[in-house]
């Protein structure tokens, strides 16, 4: 059984809060590698609810 709309909305809100805290408040989520700018958005899928593990992996990919 898949999560209902209320659960999906709550998961999306939690993911958004984690990204905001990591990127805006703590200053992670962007860097420069080999002269090229990187941003966490490049490592996140565009559709669906992101898991906290996916967000953490994307941040680690950007930060090195």
XYZ file of N, CA, C and O in Angstrom, residues 1-3 8-9 12-15 19 21 25 27 29-30 32 35 37 42-44 46 48-49 56 60 62 64:
112
model
N 0.847 -1.183 0.000
C 0.000 0.000 0.000
C 0.889 1.241 0.000
O 1.817 1.353 0.772
N 0.608 2.178 -0.869
C 1.408 3.399 -0.945
C 0.855 4.442 0.021
O -0.311 4.412 0.396
N 1.729 5.403 0.409
C 1.288 6.448 1.331
C 0.179 7.302 0.721
O 0.154 7.539 -0.483
N 2.162 11.952 2.036
C 3.068 12.472 1.015
C 3.323 13.964 1.224
O 4.442 14.429 1.094
N 2.291 14.706 1.566
C 2.449 16.137 1.825
C 3.338 16.396 3.023
O 4.186 17.280 2.993
N 6.923 15.668 2.028
C 7.445 16.748 1.187
C 7.794 17.963 2.046
O 8.835 18.589 1.860
N 6.934 18.301 3.006
C 7.197 19.431 3.900
C 8.473 19.204 4.700
O 9.291 20.107 4.854
N 8.658 17.984 5.191
C 9.845 17.649 5.971
C 11.094 17.742 5.109
O 12.116 18.281 5.540
N 11.016 17.253 3.882
C 12.155 17.328 2.958
C 12.490 18.773 2.629
O 13.666 19.152 2.595
N 16.078 20.664 3.392
C 16.852 21.374 2.371
C 17.061 22.839 2.749
O 18.162 23.371 2.611
N 17.065 24.171 5.761
C 17.988 24.234 6.901
C 19.423 24.017 6.427
O 20.330 24.747 6.820
N 20.267 28.046 5.944
C 20.725 28.352 7.303
C 22.162 27.907 7.557
O 22.905 28.590 8.256
N 24.424 26.920 4.995
C 25.312 27.302 3.908
C 25.880 26.160 3.084
O 26.836 26.345 2.342
N 25.172 23.053 0.150
C 24.381 22.888 -1.070
C 24.966 23.517 -2.312
O 24.381 23.407 -3.385
N 26.091 24.187 -2.216
C 26.729 24.676 -3.438
C 28.233 24.745 -3.223
O 28.713 24.906 -2.107
N 32.227 24.834 -5.842
C 32.858 24.893 -7.150
C 33.845 23.737 -7.221
O 34.653 23.539 -6.321
N 36.521 24.378 -11.361
C 36.097 25.629 -11.968
C 34.628 25.686 -12.358
O 34.183 26.665 -12.933
N 30.591 25.555 -11.185
C 29.699 25.651 -10.032
C 28.819 24.403 -9.919
O 28.373 23.854 -10.924
N 21.336 19.806 -8.810
C 21.864 18.967 -9.890
C 21.859 17.484 -9.513
O 21.946 16.637 -10.390
N 21.804 17.175 -8.225
C 21.912 15.803 -7.753
C 20.603 15.254 -7.193
O 20.564 14.163 -6.643
N 19.532 16.031 -7.315
C 18.223 15.595 -6.824
C 17.309 15.289 -8.006
O 17.327 15.992 -9.008
N 13.835 15.216 -10.049
C 12.875 16.313 -10.205
C 11.487 15.996 -9.671
O 10.754 16.895 -9.295
N 8.588 13.491 -7.415
C 8.384 12.601 -6.276
C 8.950 13.179 -4.996
O 9.653 14.187 -4.991
N 8.618 12.524 -3.926
C 9.078 12.950 -2.605
C 10.491 12.424 -2.389
O 10.779 11.254 -2.635
N 20.732 13.950 1.753
C 22.077 13.895 2.329
C 23.111 13.502 1.276
O 24.177 14.103 1.191
N 26.338 15.737 0.080
C 27.703 15.211 0.119
C 28.349 15.248 -1.269
O 29.542 15.526 -1.390
N 27.836 17.470 -3.572
C 28.197 18.866 -3.850
C 29.373 19.314 -2.997
O 30.300 19.961 -3.481
N 31.630 17.489 -1.485
C 32.847 16.709 -1.677
C 33.299 15.933 -0.521
O 33.289 15.860 0.547
